[in-house]
Coordinates of C-alpha atoms and ligand atoms in Angstrom, one line a residue:
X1 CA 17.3 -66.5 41.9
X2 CA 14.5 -64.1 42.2
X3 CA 12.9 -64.3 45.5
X4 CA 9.1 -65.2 45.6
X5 CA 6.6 -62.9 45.1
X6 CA 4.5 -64.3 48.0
X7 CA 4.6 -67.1 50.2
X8 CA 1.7 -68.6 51.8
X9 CA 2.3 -70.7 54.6
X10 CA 1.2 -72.7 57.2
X11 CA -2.2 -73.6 55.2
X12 CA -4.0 -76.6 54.0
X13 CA -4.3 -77.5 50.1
X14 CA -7.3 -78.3 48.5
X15 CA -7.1 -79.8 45.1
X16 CA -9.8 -82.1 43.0
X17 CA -7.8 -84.7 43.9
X18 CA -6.9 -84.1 47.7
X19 CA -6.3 -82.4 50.6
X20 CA -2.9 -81.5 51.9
X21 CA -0.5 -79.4 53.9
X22 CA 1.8 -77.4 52.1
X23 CA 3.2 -74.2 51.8
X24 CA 3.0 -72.1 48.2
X25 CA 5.0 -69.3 46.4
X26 CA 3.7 -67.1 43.9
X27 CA 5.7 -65.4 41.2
X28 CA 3.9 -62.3 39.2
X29 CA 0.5 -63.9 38.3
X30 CA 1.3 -67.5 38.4
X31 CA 2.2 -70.3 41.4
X32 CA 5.9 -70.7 41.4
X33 CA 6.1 -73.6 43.6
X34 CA 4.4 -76.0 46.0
X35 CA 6.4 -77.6 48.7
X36 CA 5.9 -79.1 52.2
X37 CA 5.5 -76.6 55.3
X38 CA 8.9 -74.0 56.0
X39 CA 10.8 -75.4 52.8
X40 CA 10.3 -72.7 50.1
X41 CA 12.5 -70.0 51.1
X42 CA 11.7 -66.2 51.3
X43 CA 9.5 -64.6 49.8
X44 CA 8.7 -60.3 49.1
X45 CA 5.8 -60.8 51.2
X46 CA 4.6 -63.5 53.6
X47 CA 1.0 -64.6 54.1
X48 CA 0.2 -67.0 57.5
X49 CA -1.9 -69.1 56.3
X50 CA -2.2 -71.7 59.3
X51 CA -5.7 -73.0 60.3
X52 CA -6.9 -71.8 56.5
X53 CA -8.4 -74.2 54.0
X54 CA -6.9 -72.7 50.3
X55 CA -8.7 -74.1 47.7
X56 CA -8.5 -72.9 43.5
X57 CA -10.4 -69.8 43.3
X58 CA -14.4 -70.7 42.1
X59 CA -15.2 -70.5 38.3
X60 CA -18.8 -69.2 38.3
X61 CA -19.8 -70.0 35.0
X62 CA -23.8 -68.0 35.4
X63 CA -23.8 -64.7 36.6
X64 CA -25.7 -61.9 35.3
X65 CA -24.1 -58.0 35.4
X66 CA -27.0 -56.0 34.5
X67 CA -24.9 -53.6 32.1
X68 CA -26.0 -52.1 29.7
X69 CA -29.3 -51.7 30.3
X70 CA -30.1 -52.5 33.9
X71 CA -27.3 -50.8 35.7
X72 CA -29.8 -49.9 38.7
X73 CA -29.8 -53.6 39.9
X74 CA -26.0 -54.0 39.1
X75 CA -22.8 -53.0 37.6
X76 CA -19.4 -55.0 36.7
X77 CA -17.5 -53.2 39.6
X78 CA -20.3 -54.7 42.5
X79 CA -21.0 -57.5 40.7
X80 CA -17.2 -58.6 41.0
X81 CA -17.1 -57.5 43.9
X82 CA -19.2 -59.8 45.1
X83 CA -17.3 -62.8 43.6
X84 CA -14.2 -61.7 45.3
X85 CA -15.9 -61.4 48.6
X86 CA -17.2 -64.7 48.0
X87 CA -14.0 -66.5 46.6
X88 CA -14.9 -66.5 43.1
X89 CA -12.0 -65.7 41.0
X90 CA -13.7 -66.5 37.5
X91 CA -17.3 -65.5 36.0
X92 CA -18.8 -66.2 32.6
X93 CA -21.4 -63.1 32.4
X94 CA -24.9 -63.4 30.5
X95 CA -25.8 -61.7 27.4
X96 CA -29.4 -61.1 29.1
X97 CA -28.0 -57.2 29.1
X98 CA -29.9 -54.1 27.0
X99 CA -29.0 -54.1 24.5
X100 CA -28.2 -58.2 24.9
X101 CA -24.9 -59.0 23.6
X102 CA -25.8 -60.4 20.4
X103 CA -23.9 -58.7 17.5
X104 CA -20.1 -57.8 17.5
X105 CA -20.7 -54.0 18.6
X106 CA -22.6 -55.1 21.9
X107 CA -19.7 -57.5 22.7
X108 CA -17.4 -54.5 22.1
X109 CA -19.6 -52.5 24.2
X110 CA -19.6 -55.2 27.0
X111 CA -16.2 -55.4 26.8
X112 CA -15.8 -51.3 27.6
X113 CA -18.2 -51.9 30.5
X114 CA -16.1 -54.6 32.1
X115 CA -12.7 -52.8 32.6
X116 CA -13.7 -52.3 36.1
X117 CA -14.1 -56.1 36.7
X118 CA -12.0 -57.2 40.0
X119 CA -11.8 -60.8 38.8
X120 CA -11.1 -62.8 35.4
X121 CA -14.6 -62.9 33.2
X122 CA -15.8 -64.3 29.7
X123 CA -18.7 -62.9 28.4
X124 CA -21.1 -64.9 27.0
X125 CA -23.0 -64.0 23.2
X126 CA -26.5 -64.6 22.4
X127 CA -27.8 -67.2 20.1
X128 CA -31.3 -66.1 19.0
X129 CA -33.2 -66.1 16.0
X130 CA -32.5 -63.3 14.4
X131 CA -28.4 -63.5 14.9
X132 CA -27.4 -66.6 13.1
X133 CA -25.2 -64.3 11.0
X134 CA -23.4 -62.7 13.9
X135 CA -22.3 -65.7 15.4
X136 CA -18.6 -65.9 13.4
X137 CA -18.3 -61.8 14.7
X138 CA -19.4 -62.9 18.1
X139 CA -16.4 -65.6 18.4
X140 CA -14.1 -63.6 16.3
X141 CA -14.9 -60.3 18.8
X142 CA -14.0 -62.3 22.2
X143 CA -17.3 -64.5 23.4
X144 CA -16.1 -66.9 25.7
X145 CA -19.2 -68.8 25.3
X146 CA -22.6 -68.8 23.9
X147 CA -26.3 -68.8 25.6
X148 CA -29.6 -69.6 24.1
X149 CA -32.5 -69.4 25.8
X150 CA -34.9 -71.9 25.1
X151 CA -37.4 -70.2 27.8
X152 CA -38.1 -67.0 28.1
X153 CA -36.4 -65.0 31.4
X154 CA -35.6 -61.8 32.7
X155 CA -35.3 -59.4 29.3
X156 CA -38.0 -61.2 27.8
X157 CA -35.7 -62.8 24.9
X158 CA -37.7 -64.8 22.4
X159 CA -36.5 -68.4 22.6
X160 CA -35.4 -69.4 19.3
X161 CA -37.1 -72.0 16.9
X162 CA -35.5 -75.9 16.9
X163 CA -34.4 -74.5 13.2
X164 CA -31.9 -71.5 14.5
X165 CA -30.8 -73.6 17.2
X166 CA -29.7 -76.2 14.6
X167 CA -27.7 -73.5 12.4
X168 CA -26.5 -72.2 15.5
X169 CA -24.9 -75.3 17.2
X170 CA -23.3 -75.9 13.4
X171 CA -21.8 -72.5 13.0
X172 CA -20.4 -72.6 17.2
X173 CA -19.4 -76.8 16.4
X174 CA -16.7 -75.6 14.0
X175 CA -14.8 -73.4 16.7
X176 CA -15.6 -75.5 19.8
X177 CA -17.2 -73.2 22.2
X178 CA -19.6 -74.1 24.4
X179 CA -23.2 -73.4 24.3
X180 CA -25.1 -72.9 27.9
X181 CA -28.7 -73.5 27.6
X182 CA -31.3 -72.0 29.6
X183 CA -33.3 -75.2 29.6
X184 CA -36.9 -74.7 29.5
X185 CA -39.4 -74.9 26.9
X186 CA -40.9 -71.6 26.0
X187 CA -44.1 -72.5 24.4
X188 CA -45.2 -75.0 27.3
X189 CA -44.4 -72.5 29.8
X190 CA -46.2 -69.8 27.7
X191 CA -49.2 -71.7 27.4
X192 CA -49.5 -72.5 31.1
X193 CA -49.2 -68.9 32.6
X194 CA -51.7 -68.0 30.3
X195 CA -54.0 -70.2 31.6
X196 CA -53.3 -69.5 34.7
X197 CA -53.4 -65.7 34.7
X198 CA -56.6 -66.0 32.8
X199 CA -58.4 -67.9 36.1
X200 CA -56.7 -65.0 38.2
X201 CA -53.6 -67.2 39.8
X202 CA -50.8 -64.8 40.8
X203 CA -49.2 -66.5 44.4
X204 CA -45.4 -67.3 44.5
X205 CA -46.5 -71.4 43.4
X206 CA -48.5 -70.4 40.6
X207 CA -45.1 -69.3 38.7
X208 CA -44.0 -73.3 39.8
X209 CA -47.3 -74.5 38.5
X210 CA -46.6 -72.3 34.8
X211 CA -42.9 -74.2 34.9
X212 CA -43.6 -78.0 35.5
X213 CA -40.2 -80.0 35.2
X214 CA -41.6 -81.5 31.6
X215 CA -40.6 -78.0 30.4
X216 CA -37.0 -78.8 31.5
X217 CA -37.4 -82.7 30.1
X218 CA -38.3 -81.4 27.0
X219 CA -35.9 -79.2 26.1
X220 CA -32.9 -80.8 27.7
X221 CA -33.9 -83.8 25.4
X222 CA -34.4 -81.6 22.4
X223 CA -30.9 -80.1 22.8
X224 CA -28.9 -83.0 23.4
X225 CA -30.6 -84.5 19.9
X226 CA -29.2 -80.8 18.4
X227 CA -26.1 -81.5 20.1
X228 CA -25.2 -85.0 19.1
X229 CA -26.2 -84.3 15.6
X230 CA -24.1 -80.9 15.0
X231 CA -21.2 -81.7 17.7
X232 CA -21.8 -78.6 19.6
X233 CA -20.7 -78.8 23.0
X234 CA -23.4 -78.0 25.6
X235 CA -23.9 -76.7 28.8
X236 CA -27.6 -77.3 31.0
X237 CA -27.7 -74.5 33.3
X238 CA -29.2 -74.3 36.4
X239 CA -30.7 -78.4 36.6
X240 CA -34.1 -77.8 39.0
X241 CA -35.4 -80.9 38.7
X242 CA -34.3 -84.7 39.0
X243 CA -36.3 -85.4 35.8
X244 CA -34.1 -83.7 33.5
X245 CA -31.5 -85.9 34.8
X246 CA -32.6 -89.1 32.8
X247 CA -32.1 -87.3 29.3
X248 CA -29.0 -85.7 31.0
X249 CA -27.6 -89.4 31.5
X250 CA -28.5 -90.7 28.4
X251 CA -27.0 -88.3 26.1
X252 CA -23.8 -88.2 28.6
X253 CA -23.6 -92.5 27.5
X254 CA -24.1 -91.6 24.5
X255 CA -21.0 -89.6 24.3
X256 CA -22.4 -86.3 23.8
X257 CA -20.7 -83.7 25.2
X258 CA -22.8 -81.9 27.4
X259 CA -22.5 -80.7 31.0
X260 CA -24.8 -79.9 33.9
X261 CA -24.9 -77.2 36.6
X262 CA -27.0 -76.8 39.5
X263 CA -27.2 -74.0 41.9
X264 CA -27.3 -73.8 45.6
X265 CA -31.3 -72.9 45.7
X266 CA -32.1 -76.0 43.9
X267 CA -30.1 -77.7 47.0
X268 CA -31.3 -76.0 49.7
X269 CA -34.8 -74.5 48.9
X270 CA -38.2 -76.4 48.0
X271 CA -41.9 -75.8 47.7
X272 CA -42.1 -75.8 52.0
X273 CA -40.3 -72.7 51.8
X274 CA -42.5 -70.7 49.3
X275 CA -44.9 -69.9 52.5
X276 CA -42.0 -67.8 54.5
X277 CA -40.3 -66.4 51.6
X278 CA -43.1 -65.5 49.5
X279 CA -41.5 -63.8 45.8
X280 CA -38.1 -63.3 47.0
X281 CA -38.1 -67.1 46.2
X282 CA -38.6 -66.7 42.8
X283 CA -36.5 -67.8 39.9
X284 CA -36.3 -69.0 36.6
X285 CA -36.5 -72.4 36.9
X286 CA -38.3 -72.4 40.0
X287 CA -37.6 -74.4 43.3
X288 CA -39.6 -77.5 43.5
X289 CA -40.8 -80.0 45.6
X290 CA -38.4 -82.0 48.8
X291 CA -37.8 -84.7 46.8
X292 CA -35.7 -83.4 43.6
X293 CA -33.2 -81.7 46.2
X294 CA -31.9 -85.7 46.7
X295 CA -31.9 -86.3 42.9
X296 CA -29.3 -83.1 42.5
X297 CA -26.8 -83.9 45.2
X298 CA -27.1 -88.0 43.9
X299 CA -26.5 -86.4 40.7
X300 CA -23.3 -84.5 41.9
X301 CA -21.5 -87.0 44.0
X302 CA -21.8 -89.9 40.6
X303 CA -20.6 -86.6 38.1
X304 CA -24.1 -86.2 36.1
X305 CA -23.7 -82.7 37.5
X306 CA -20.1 -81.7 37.0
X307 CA -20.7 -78.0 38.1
X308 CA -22.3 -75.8 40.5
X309 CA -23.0 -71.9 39.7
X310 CA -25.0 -69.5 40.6
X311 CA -26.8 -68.1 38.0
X312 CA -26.4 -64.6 40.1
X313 CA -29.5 -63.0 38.7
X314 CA -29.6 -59.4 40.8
X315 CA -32.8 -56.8 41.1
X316 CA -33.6 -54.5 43.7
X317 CA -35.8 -55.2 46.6
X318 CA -38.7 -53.6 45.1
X319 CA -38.5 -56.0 42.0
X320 CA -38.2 -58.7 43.8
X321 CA -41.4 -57.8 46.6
X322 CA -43.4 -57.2 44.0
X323 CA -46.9 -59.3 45.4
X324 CA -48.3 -60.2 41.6
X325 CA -45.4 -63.0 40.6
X326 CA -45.9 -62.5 37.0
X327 CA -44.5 -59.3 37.5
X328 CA -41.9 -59.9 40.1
X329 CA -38.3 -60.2 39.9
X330 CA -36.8 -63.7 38.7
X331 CA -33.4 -65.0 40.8
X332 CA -31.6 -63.4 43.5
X333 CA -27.7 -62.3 43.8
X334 CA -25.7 -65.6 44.1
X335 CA -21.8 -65.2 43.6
X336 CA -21.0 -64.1 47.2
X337 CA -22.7 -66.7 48.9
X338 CA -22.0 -69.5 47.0
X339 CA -19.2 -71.0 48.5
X340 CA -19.9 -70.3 51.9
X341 CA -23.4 -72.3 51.3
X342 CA -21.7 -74.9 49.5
X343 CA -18.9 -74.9 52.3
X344 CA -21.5 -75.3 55.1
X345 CA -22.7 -78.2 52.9
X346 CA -19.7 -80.0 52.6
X347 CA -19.8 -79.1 56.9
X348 CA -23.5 -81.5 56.7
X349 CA -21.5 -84.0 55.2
X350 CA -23.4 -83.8 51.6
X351 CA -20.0 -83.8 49.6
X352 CA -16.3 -83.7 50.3
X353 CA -13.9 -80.9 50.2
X354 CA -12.2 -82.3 46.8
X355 CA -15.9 -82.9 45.5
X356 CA -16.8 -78.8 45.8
X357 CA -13.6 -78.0 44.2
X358 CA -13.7 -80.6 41.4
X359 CA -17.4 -79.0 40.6
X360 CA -16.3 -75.6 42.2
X361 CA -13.2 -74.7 39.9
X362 CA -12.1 -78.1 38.2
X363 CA -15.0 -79.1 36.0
X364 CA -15.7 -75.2 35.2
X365 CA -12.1 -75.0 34.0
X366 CA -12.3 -77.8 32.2
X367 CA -15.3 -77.7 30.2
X368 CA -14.9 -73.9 29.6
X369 CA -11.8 -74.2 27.7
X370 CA -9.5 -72.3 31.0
X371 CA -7.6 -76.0 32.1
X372 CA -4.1 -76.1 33.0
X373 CA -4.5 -72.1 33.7
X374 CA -7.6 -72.3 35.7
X375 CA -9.5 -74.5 38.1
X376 CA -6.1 -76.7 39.8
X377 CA -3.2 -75.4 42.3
X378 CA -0.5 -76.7 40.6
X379 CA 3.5 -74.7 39.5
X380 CA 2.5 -72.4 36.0
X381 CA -1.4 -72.2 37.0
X382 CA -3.0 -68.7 37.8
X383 CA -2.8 -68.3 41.6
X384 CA -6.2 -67.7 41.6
X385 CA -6.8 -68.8 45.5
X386 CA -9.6 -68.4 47.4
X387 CA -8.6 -68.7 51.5
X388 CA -11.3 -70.0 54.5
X389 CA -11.9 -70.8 57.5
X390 CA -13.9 -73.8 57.6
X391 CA -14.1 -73.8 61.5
X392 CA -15.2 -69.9 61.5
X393 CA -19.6 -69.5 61.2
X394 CA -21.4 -66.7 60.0
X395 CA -25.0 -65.7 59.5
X396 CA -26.1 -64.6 55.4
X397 CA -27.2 -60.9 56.2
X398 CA -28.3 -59.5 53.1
X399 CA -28.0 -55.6 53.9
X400 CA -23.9 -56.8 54.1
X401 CA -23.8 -58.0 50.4
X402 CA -21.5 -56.4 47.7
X403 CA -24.4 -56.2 45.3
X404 CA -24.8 -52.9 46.7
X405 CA -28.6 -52.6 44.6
X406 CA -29.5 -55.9 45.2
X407 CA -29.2 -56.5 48.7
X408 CA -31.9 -59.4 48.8
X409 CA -31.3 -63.1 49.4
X410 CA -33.9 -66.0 50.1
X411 CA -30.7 -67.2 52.4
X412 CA -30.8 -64.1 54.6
X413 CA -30.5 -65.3 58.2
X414 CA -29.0 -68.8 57.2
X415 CA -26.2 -69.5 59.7
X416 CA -23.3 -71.3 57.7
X417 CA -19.7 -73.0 58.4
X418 CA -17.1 -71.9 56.6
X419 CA -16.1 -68.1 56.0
X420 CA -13.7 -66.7 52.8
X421 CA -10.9 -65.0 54.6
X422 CA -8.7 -63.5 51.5
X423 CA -9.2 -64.3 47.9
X424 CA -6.3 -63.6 45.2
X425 CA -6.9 -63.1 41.9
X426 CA -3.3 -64.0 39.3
X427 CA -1.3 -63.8 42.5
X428 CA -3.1 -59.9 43.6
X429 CA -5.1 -60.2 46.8
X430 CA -8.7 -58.6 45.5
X431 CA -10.4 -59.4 48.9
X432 CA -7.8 -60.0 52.1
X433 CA -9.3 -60.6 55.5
X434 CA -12.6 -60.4 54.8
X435 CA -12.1 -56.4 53.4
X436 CA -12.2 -56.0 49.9
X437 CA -8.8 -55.0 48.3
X438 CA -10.2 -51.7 46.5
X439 CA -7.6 -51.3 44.3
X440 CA -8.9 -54.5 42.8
X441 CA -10.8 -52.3 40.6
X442 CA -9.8 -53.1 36.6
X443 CA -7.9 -56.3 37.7
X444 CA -10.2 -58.5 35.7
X445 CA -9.3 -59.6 32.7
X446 CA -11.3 -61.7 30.1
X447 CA -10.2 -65.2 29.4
X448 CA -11.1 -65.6 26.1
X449 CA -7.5 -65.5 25.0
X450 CA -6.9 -68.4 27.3
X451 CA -9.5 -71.0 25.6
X452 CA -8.0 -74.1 23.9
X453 CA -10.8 -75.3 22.1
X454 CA -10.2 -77.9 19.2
X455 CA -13.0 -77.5 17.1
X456 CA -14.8 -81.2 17.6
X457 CA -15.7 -82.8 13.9
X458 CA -19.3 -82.1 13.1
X459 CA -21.0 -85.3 13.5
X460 CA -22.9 -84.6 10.1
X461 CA -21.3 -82.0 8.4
X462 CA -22.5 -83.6 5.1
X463 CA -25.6 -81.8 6.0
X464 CA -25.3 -79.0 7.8
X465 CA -26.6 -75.9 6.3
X466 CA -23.7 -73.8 5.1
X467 CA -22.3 -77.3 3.3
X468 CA -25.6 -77.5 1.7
X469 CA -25.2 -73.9 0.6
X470 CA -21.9 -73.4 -0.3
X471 CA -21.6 -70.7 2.1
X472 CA -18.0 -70.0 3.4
X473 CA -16.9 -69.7 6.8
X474 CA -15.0 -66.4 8.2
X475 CA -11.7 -67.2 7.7
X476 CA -12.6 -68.2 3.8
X477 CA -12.8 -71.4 4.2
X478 CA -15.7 -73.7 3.2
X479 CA -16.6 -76.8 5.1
X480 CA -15.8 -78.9 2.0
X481 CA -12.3 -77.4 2.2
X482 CA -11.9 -78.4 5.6
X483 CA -13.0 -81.8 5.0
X484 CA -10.5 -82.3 2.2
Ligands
DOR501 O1 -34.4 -66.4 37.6 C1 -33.7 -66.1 36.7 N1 -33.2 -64.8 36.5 N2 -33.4 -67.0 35.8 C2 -32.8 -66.7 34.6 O2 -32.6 -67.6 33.8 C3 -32.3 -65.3 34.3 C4 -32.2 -64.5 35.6 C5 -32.1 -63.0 35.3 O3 -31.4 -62.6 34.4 O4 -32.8 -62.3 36.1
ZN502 ZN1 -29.3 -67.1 34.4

């Protein structure tokens, strides 16, 4: 027999499920076996693992990469870097780019950009207005997953109107991917800053007072009606508020298949810390006030939130300093930091181990399409590992971050437990004792090819707009055939 490609030993498992000591081989890009401590043999290569937590490798499903069009704050080679430093072995990148990735040739173009990605991606396509008809190309080209924003953000992307949406979620229905919603109603929001710009309001908590958490209510309600009715599966990004919780919950017992993420700012960070941060604070949705920080981690530990991500949203310093916050940069880098925030959490006693990597790598997996492959240590599954030390601290020092452009964190001087060690992307270290591996250059791959998506039965297909029409689907199908 073959001899391992790598044995790690002497380390601590940590699955979804449980925590235990055991040793584990790796073969090519794939765990070969798991078995107690000193019984798996030889291996090429031996990594001592001993006093190291190894947990799956975190699926990031919110980054943004800034190329095309915004290279100057990011690139796919830092931006993955970053994610390996951090022990993120999977991200799902925006389509917020310039162009944004809404037509076939973008995606194509994306996909050119991100052969120097260290770590496994999926790119995300737009679902706007004015790209209904490019939603078949977008799926057919390699989109992982789809984003809509329902507020507008960094690129300034019209939201769409409740009409598009409800084409869109019928056309994406039919092939199962999910659909990640940027959560905030655009016209409330719109409506509010103009108000307030108009009586000369331009402090860090006037862009909180323009994005009250009814904007979030609102549309979280509105796209779980769209969801239930068309059997699009959906994605709430980046939950600020305990509000949007309720209509969270309800469509959740109603059976519709949508999924929440939060972020470690919405955790961590609230309105007392607007004062000493000033605009590097700010983000779309914003940081609120104490008390939703207790509604989010309730909301975690009973599964209402089955991720956490970081909606890595990088801009230079400048951006981000700029004093009038209309005009300031929205969200900070997020992807290196994440776990050892979320780590240092665990540390305060706010979740367990097997909580962080069930909404860590687990959930992600799962409700991505990337389960068994992603997301578990288990024999077959990627060895995508991500090794710490949870009795190591560190202080967040922002000039040290990978985001070489971006190097600005509102957790700058936080001291945290738990520090990534070495993180292996489909058994190839990418980051190994705290150095990143820089051959991990064009390791990444996309995941698309991965996805197992059975395409859910539209709830009320006898209506949807291309049944009504006649029109046919890309592979020449029509929705009356299917039903047939
Ligand atoms: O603060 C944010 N920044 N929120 C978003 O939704 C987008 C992001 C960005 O792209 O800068
Ligand atoms: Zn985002």
């Amino acid at each position: 027999m073959e001899p391992f490609d790598l044995l790690i030993t002497g380390g601590t498992i940590v699955t979804h499920e449980g925590v235990a000591k055991a040793d584990i081989a790796i073969s090519g890009e794939t765990i070969g076996a798991i078995g107690a401590p000193g019984t798996l043999g030889a291996a090429k290569e031996t990594l001592d693992a001993t006093g190291l937590h190894i947990m799956p490798g975190a699926i990031d499903v919110h980054v943004h990469y800034r190329d095309p069009g915004m290279a100057h704050k990011e690139d796919w080679d830092t931006g993955t870097a970053a994610a390996a430093m951090g022990g993120v072995t999977t991200v799902f990148e925006m389509p917020n780019t310039f162009p944004p990735t809404a037509t076939p040739a973008a995606l194509a173009d994306k996909f050119e950009r991100a052969k120097t990605a260290r770590v496994d991606f999926g790119l995300y396509g737009l679902l706007a207005e004015d790209n209904i008809d490019q939603l078949e190309g977008l799926i057919a080209g390699g989109a992982a997953a789809f984003k809509c924003f329902m507020g507008n953000t960094t690129g300034n992307l019209p939201s769409p109107s409740t009409g598009a949406m409800l084409e869109g979620f019928e056309i994406i229905a039919r092939h199962g991917h999910r659909i990640s919603l940027h959560a905030e109603t655009a016209s409330i929001m719109a409506w509010r800053q103009a108000k307030l710009m108009e009586a000369g309001k331009n402090a860090p908590l006037d862009h909180l007072a323009a994005r009250p958490a009814i904007v979030a209510i609102e549309a979280v309600q509105r796209a779980a009606s769209l969801a239930e009715w068309t059997g699009a599966r959906v994605h709430v990004l980046h939950i600020s508020s305990a509000d949007e919780l309720r209509p969270l919950r309800e469509a959740q017992a109603r059976g519709v298949d949508i999924t929440g993420e939060t972020c470690p700012c919405y955790l961590m960070l609230d309105t007392d810390d607007y004062a000493r941060l000033g605009p590097v604070i700010k983000v779309n949705p914003p940081v609120r006030e104490p008390h939703h920080k207790a509604g989010l981690w309730a909301a975690i530990l009973d599964g209402t939130i089955g991720l956490v991500a970081t909606d890595h949203a990088p801009h230079t310093p400048e951006e981000k300093r700029n004093p009038d916050i209309w005009e300031a940069g929205a969200g900070f880098p997020g992807v290196e930091t994440l776990m050892p925030l979320m780590l240092n959490a665990v540390a305060e006693g706010c979740l367990s181990l097997e909580q962080l990597v069930r909404i860590s790598a687990y959930n992600p997996a799962r409700a991505f399409g990337l389960a068994p492959f992603k997301g578990r240590i288990a024999g077959g599954s990627h060895a995508d590992l991500a090794l710490f030390d949870l009795a190591a601290e560190t202080t967040i020092d922002q000039a040290k971050l990978h985001s070489l452009r971006a190097r600005i964190t509102p957790f700058h001087g936080k001291r945290v437990k738990g520090v990534a060690m070495h993180t292996l992307s489909r058994g190839q270290f990418v980051m190994k004792n705290k150095t990143l591996v820089e051959a991990s250059r064009g390791h990444g791959r996309s995941v698309h090819r991965l996805q197992s998506m059975p395409a859910p039965k539209p709830l009320r297909v006898e209506q949807s707009l291309s049944h009504l029409l006649g029109s046919s689907r890309a592979d020449g199908t029509t929705l009356a055939d299917r039903k047939a």
